[in-house]
Short mmCIF file of C-alpha atoms and ligand atoms in Angstrom, two decimals:
data_model
loop_
_atom_site.label_atom_id
_atom_site.label_comp_id
_atom_site.label_asym_id
_atom_site.label_seq_id
_atom_site.Cartn_x
_atom_site.Cartn_y
_atom_site.Cartn_z
CA MET D 1 -240.33 256.85 -225.80
CA LYS D 2 -243.80 255.65 -226.72
CA GLU D 3 -244.67 255.61 -230.43
CA LEU D 4 -246.99 253.76 -232.82
CA SER D 5 -247.62 253.74 -236.60
CA PHE D 6 -250.63 252.98 -238.78
CA SER D 7 -250.65 251.96 -242.45
CA ASN D 8 -253.08 250.02 -244.65
CA ASP D 9 -255.57 249.76 -241.79
CA HIS D 10 -253.10 248.11 -239.38
CA PHE D 11 -251.06 249.33 -236.42
CA PHE D 12 -247.27 248.79 -236.36
CA THR D 13 -244.19 249.60 -234.36
CA PRO D 14 -242.58 252.43 -236.43
CA GLY D 15 -240.25 250.87 -239.02
CA GLU D 16 -242.23 247.64 -239.38
CA ALA D 17 -244.84 248.74 -241.91
CA GLN D 18 -244.19 247.89 -245.57
CA ILE D 19 -244.73 250.52 -248.26
CA ASP D 20 -244.71 249.83 -252.00
CA VAL D 21 -241.64 251.28 -253.74
CA GLU D 22 -243.93 252.76 -256.39
CA ASP D 23 -246.06 254.69 -253.92
CA ARG D 24 -246.22 258.15 -255.50
CA GLY D 25 -245.34 259.68 -252.15
CA TYR D 26 -241.80 258.29 -252.66
CA GLN D 27 -241.41 259.03 -256.31
CA PHE D 28 -243.05 262.45 -256.63
CA GLY D 29 -243.75 263.66 -253.09
CA ASP D 30 -247.32 263.31 -254.37
CA GLY D 31 -249.32 263.58 -251.19
CA ILE D 32 -250.25 265.77 -248.28
CA TYR D 33 -249.86 265.67 -244.50
CA GLU D 34 -251.06 267.11 -241.21
CA VAL D 35 -249.52 267.30 -237.75
CA THR D 36 -251.92 267.46 -234.83
CA HIS D 37 -251.03 267.84 -231.16
CA VAL D 38 -252.37 265.64 -228.40
CA TYR D 39 -252.67 267.06 -224.90
CA ASN D 40 -253.94 265.02 -221.98
CA GLY D 41 -254.84 262.19 -224.41
CA ARG D 42 -257.08 264.54 -226.44
CA LEU D 43 -256.77 266.06 -229.91
CA PHE D 44 -256.33 269.84 -230.07
CA ALA D 45 -257.99 271.91 -232.84
CA PHE D 46 -258.68 268.73 -234.81
CA ASP D 47 -261.64 270.19 -236.75
CA ARG D 48 -259.36 272.87 -238.16
CA HIS D 49 -256.71 270.27 -239.12
CA LEU D 50 -259.38 268.15 -240.82
CA ALA D 51 -260.68 271.15 -242.76
CA ARG D 52 -257.16 272.03 -243.97
CA PHE D 53 -256.50 268.39 -244.83
CA ARG D 54 -259.64 268.32 -247.00
CA ARG D 55 -258.65 271.58 -248.69
CA SER D 56 -255.15 270.23 -249.45
CA MET D 57 -256.71 267.06 -250.93
CA ARG D 58 -259.03 269.15 -253.12
CA GLU D 59 -256.20 271.36 -254.36
CA MET D 60 -254.10 268.25 -255.16
CA HIS D 61 -257.04 266.49 -256.88
CA ILE D 62 -256.59 263.46 -254.64
CA PRO D 63 -259.93 261.71 -254.09
CA ILE D 64 -261.06 261.55 -250.47
CA THR D 65 -261.65 257.92 -249.50
CA TYR D 66 -262.20 258.44 -245.77
CA MET D 67 -265.11 260.14 -244.05
CA ASP D 68 -264.38 262.71 -241.34
CA GLU D 69 -265.84 260.26 -238.81
CA GLU D 70 -263.36 257.54 -239.87
CA LEU D 71 -260.37 259.87 -239.74
CA THR D 72 -261.41 261.07 -236.30
CA ALA D 73 -261.88 257.46 -235.12
CA ILE D 74 -258.43 256.41 -236.44
CA HIS D 75 -256.80 259.38 -234.67
CA LYS D 76 -258.58 258.51 -231.41
CA ASP D 77 -257.68 254.84 -231.84
CA ILE D 78 -253.96 255.52 -232.28
CA ILE D 79 -253.96 257.73 -229.17
CA GLU D 80 -255.67 255.03 -227.13
CA LYS D 81 -253.59 252.11 -228.43
CA SER D 82 -250.31 253.99 -227.92
CA GLY D 83 -251.25 255.13 -224.42
CA ILE D 84 -249.75 258.53 -225.27
CA LYS D 85 -251.05 261.49 -223.28
CA ASN D 86 -248.88 264.26 -224.75
CA GLY D 87 -247.56 263.90 -228.26
CA ALA D 88 -247.86 264.66 -231.93
CA ILE D 89 -249.67 262.74 -234.64
CA TYR D 90 -248.12 262.87 -238.11
CA PHE D 91 -250.73 261.89 -240.70
CA GLN D 92 -250.21 261.62 -244.46
CA ILE D 93 -252.09 260.53 -247.56
CA THR D 94 -250.36 259.85 -250.87
CA ARG D 95 -252.06 259.54 -254.25
CA GLY D 96 -251.32 255.79 -254.02
CA THR D 97 -249.28 253.22 -255.92
CA ALA D 98 -249.01 253.00 -259.72
CA PRO D 99 -246.33 252.32 -262.39
CA ARG D 100 -244.19 255.46 -262.49
CA ALA D 101 -245.61 258.15 -264.79
CA PHE D 102 -245.90 261.90 -264.23
CA THR D 103 -249.61 262.21 -264.97
CA PHE D 104 -252.20 261.15 -262.39
CA PRO D 105 -252.81 257.38 -262.49
CA GLY D 106 -256.38 256.39 -263.30
CA ARG D 107 -256.83 253.72 -260.67
CA ALA D 108 -254.57 254.34 -257.68
CA THR D 109 -256.05 254.12 -254.19
CA PRO D 110 -254.85 256.87 -251.83
CA HIS D 111 -252.60 255.50 -249.08
CA LEU D 112 -253.06 256.73 -245.54
CA SER D 113 -250.34 256.31 -242.93
CA MET D 114 -249.63 257.92 -239.60
CA THR D 115 -247.34 257.90 -236.57
CA ILE D 116 -247.93 259.08 -233.04
CA ARG D 117 -244.95 259.91 -230.87
CA GLU D 118 -244.59 261.38 -227.39
CA SER D 119 -243.52 265.01 -227.60
CA GLU D 120 -243.85 268.36 -225.88
CA PRO D 121 -243.34 271.86 -227.23
CA ASN D 122 -239.84 273.06 -226.32
CA ARG D 123 -240.53 274.89 -223.03
CA ALA D 124 -236.95 276.26 -222.76
CA TRP D 125 -237.37 277.96 -226.16
CA GLN D 126 -240.72 279.35 -225.06
CA GLU D 127 -239.16 280.80 -221.94
CA LYS D 128 -235.94 282.21 -223.39
CA GLY D 129 -236.93 282.85 -227.02
CA ILE D 130 -235.27 281.67 -230.22
CA SER D 131 -233.08 283.12 -232.97
CA LEU D 132 -234.02 283.15 -236.66
CA ALA D 133 -231.68 283.00 -239.65
CA LEU D 134 -232.76 285.02 -242.67
CA VAL D 135 -232.97 282.55 -245.57
CA GLU D 136 -234.16 282.98 -249.15
CA ASP D 137 -237.53 281.27 -249.73
CA ILE D 138 -236.88 278.85 -252.62
CA ARG D 139 -240.09 276.81 -252.17
CA TRP D 140 -242.64 276.24 -254.93
CA LEU D 141 -245.52 278.67 -255.51
CA ARG D 142 -248.25 276.57 -253.83
CA CYS D 143 -247.09 276.83 -250.21
CA ASP D 144 -250.78 277.00 -249.23
CA ILE D 145 -250.96 273.22 -249.81
CA LYS D 146 -249.46 271.12 -247.00
CA SER D 147 -247.73 268.88 -249.52
CA LEU D 148 -245.02 266.28 -248.87
CA ASN D 149 -242.52 268.31 -250.93
CA LEU D 150 -240.48 269.87 -248.16
CA LEU D 151 -236.97 270.25 -249.57
CA GLY D 152 -237.16 274.05 -249.53
CA ALA D 153 -237.89 273.86 -245.79
CA VAL D 154 -235.24 271.15 -245.24
CA PHE D 155 -232.53 273.34 -246.81
CA ALA D 156 -233.72 276.40 -244.89
CA LYS D 157 -233.65 274.54 -241.56
CA GLU D 158 -230.14 273.24 -242.30
CA LYS D 159 -228.95 276.77 -243.05
CA ALA D 160 -230.55 278.03 -239.83
CA LYS D 161 -228.90 275.24 -237.84
CA ALA D 162 -225.49 275.98 -239.41
CA GLU D 163 -225.91 279.60 -238.26
CA GLY D 164 -226.73 278.47 -234.71
CA CYS D 165 -230.43 279.41 -235.04
CA GLU D 166 -233.51 277.41 -234.10
CA GLU D 167 -235.67 278.41 -237.12
CA ALA D 168 -235.40 280.20 -240.46
CA LEU D 169 -237.27 283.36 -241.44
CA LEU D 170 -237.96 283.03 -245.16
CA TYR D 171 -238.10 285.91 -247.66
CA ARG D 172 -238.76 285.88 -251.41
CA LYS D 173 -235.86 287.22 -253.46
CA ASP D 174 -238.14 288.54 -256.26
CA THR D 175 -240.19 290.78 -253.96
CA GLY D 176 -237.77 291.16 -251.04
CA LEU D 177 -240.66 290.34 -248.68
CA VAL D 178 -240.90 287.97 -245.70
CA THR D 179 -243.22 284.96 -246.05
CA GLU D 180 -243.06 282.69 -242.97
CA GLY D 181 -240.85 280.34 -240.95
CA ALA D 182 -239.59 277.10 -242.55
CA SER D 183 -242.20 275.17 -240.52
CA SER D 184 -244.04 277.93 -238.66
CA THR D 185 -245.99 281.17 -239.11
CA PHE D 186 -244.12 284.40 -238.34
CA PHE D 187 -245.77 287.23 -236.39
CA LEU D 188 -244.36 290.56 -235.25
CA VAL D 189 -245.61 293.29 -232.95
CA LYS D 190 -245.06 296.93 -233.91
CA ASP D 191 -246.60 299.81 -231.93
CA GLY D 192 -249.04 297.39 -230.28
CA VAL D 193 -250.30 295.96 -233.60
CA LEU D 194 -249.86 292.33 -234.63
CA TRP D 195 -248.54 291.79 -238.16
CA THR D 196 -248.42 288.62 -240.24
CA HIS D 197 -248.31 287.66 -243.94
CA PRO D 198 -251.76 287.54 -245.62
CA LEU D 199 -253.26 284.18 -246.62
CA ASP D 200 -252.22 283.45 -250.20
CA HIS D 201 -250.23 280.89 -252.23
CA LEU D 202 -246.94 281.87 -250.53
CA ILE D 203 -247.72 280.63 -247.00
CA LEU D 204 -249.40 277.72 -245.28
CA PRO D 205 -252.76 278.65 -243.70
CA GLY D 206 -251.57 277.72 -240.20
CA VAL D 207 -254.04 276.36 -237.67
CA THR D 208 -252.13 278.16 -234.89
CA ARG D 209 -252.16 281.36 -236.99
CA ALA D 210 -255.96 281.16 -237.26
CA LEU D 211 -256.35 280.54 -233.51
CA ILE D 212 -254.11 283.51 -232.68
CA ILE D 213 -256.03 285.86 -234.99
CA GLU D 214 -259.56 284.58 -234.33
CA GLU D 215 -259.28 283.79 -230.62
CA CYS D 216 -256.22 285.21 -228.82
CA ALA D 217 -255.97 288.64 -230.50
CA LYS D 218 -259.73 289.03 -230.10
CA GLU D 219 -259.61 288.16 -226.41
CA LEU D 220 -256.74 290.62 -225.87
CA GLY D 221 -258.28 293.39 -228.00
CA LEU D 222 -255.24 293.44 -230.30
CA ALA D 223 -255.42 294.85 -233.81
CA VAL D 224 -254.14 292.42 -236.48
CA ILE D 225 -252.83 293.46 -239.85
CA GLU D 226 -252.37 290.74 -242.50
CA LYS D 227 -249.87 292.43 -244.76
CA THR D 228 -246.40 291.76 -246.19
CA PHE D 229 -243.22 293.42 -244.87
CA THR D 230 -239.47 293.38 -245.46
CA PRO D 231 -236.84 291.53 -243.38
CA GLU D 232 -235.59 294.96 -242.20
CA PHE D 233 -239.08 295.83 -240.94
CA ALA D 234 -239.17 292.49 -239.09
CA GLN D 235 -235.75 293.20 -237.56
CA GLY D 236 -237.06 296.57 -236.32
CA ALA D 237 -240.13 295.02 -234.62
CA ASP D 238 -240.84 295.61 -230.94
CA GLU D 239 -241.56 291.89 -230.50
CA ALA D 240 -241.78 288.80 -232.68
CA PHE D 241 -242.79 285.15 -232.39
CA GLU D 242 -243.20 281.96 -234.38
CA ALA D 243 -246.40 279.93 -234.23
CA SER D 244 -247.09 276.30 -235.10
CA THR D 245 -248.66 273.12 -233.78
CA SER D 246 -245.25 271.93 -232.55
CA LEU D 247 -243.90 275.27 -231.25
CA GLU D 248 -247.28 276.61 -230.02
CA ILE D 249 -246.16 280.23 -229.63
CA THR D 250 -242.42 280.71 -229.25
CA PRO D 251 -240.90 284.18 -228.80
CA VAL D 252 -238.22 285.37 -231.23
CA ILE D 253 -235.39 287.39 -229.69
CA LYS D 254 -233.02 287.70 -232.67
CA ILE D 255 -233.35 287.83 -236.47
CA GLY D 256 -230.09 287.58 -238.39
CA ASP D 257 -227.65 289.78 -236.46
CA LYS D 258 -230.35 292.07 -235.00
CA LYS D 259 -231.78 291.80 -231.50
CA ILE D 260 -235.59 292.09 -231.36
CA GLY D 261 -236.83 294.70 -228.88
CA SER D 262 -234.96 294.29 -225.61
CA GLY D 263 -233.63 290.87 -226.65
CA SER D 264 -236.02 288.95 -224.41
CA PRO D 265 -239.62 287.69 -224.94
CA GLY D 266 -242.02 290.64 -225.30
CA GLU D 267 -244.94 291.47 -223.02
CA ILE D 268 -247.64 291.22 -225.73
CA THR D 269 -246.12 287.91 -226.90
CA LYS D 270 -246.36 286.59 -223.33
CA LYS D 271 -250.03 287.61 -223.17
CA ILE D 272 -250.74 285.80 -226.45
CA MET D 273 -248.91 282.73 -225.11
CA ALA D 274 -251.10 282.75 -221.99
CA SER D 275 -254.26 283.21 -224.05
CA PHE D 276 -253.23 280.26 -226.27
CA GLN D 277 -252.64 278.06 -223.19
CA LYS D 278 -256.19 278.86 -222.10
CA LEU D 279 -257.48 277.50 -225.43
CA ILE D 280 -255.56 274.25 -224.84
CA GLN D 281 -256.87 274.02 -221.29
CA LYS D 282 -260.45 274.60 -222.40
CA GLU D 283 -260.37 272.04 -225.20
CA CYS D 284 -258.18 269.30 -223.68
CA PHE D 285 -258.29 269.57 -219.92
CA SER D 286 -261.86 270.53 -218.97
N1 PLP K 1 -245.96 277.27 -242.06
C1 PLP K 1 -245.32 276.16 -242.46
C2 PLP K 1 -244.49 276.20 -243.68
C3 PLP K 1 -245.46 274.96 -241.73
O1 PLP K 1 -244.82 273.84 -242.14
C4 PLP K 1 -246.24 274.97 -240.55
C5 PLP K 1 -246.40 273.75 -239.76
O2 PLP K 1 -245.90 272.71 -240.06
C6 PLP K 1 -246.87 276.15 -240.17
C7 PLP K 1 -246.72 277.29 -240.95
C8 PLP K 1 -247.73 276.21 -238.95
O3 PLP K 1 -248.95 275.52 -239.17
P1 PLP K 1 -249.79 274.96 -237.98
O4 PLP K 1 -250.03 276.09 -237.05
O5 PLP K 1 -251.04 274.49 -238.62
O6 PLP K 1 -249.00 273.86 -237.36
#
């Protein structure tokens, strides 16, 4: 498998780069990340990823020490040097290295690192659909920031795996309401209307979510409602799917012990999947 890393302005084989033990990314999870997909050697929806990256940096009060043009050039460079045509770029910035103390260090320089690796969305999951385990959402209350603190998602994914599921569907115990997947946005279809959680501090503003609402639903003339709902409402949906950079759009056929709709990928979901593929074709293949 082809792969390549970048750190401190140099390219490395993954595993060869050296990171300071007092990088705040290690000690506090004090940093943010992005994952962008590469199709046909080209970046998909990169402007949206850059915009979210800048927002995360602002919310974390991490100074931005790279211009958009530089970040774009580094991404294009790593694609070219790796020779990867279809893959994912993981990109992170930490607050930098400083003697361990909770408060922000005065003089740390943010540390950028990234890895590109060949990968493809799981086409078998897209064809057959996946099952979700219902898991309590124990994450912090700033899920709108794409921060390095991912233990809530790690535990949720482990629980899903132990239950034989491919992803978790998270719900908050205090409200009893669904938020999102452990690493994806959850959508359902009920009576022809698309439902998903509103943008707030409890979910990540997904790039795929935005593309579905702003492009695919518009193209298909689908009504979208950004509103919270219970796990039982989700289990009673006609159709459901998860959306993310890595999954693209992947149908959901089971939540907990309940079959969704007929137990196979829904017709509206399939139309949204086709509409999303057209966006990829337009941006990366034409
Ligand atoms: N929600 C969470 C918690 C995520 O971790 C992710 C992706 O990693 C998403 C949603 C989907 O975001 P995107 O579509 O930008 O990949």
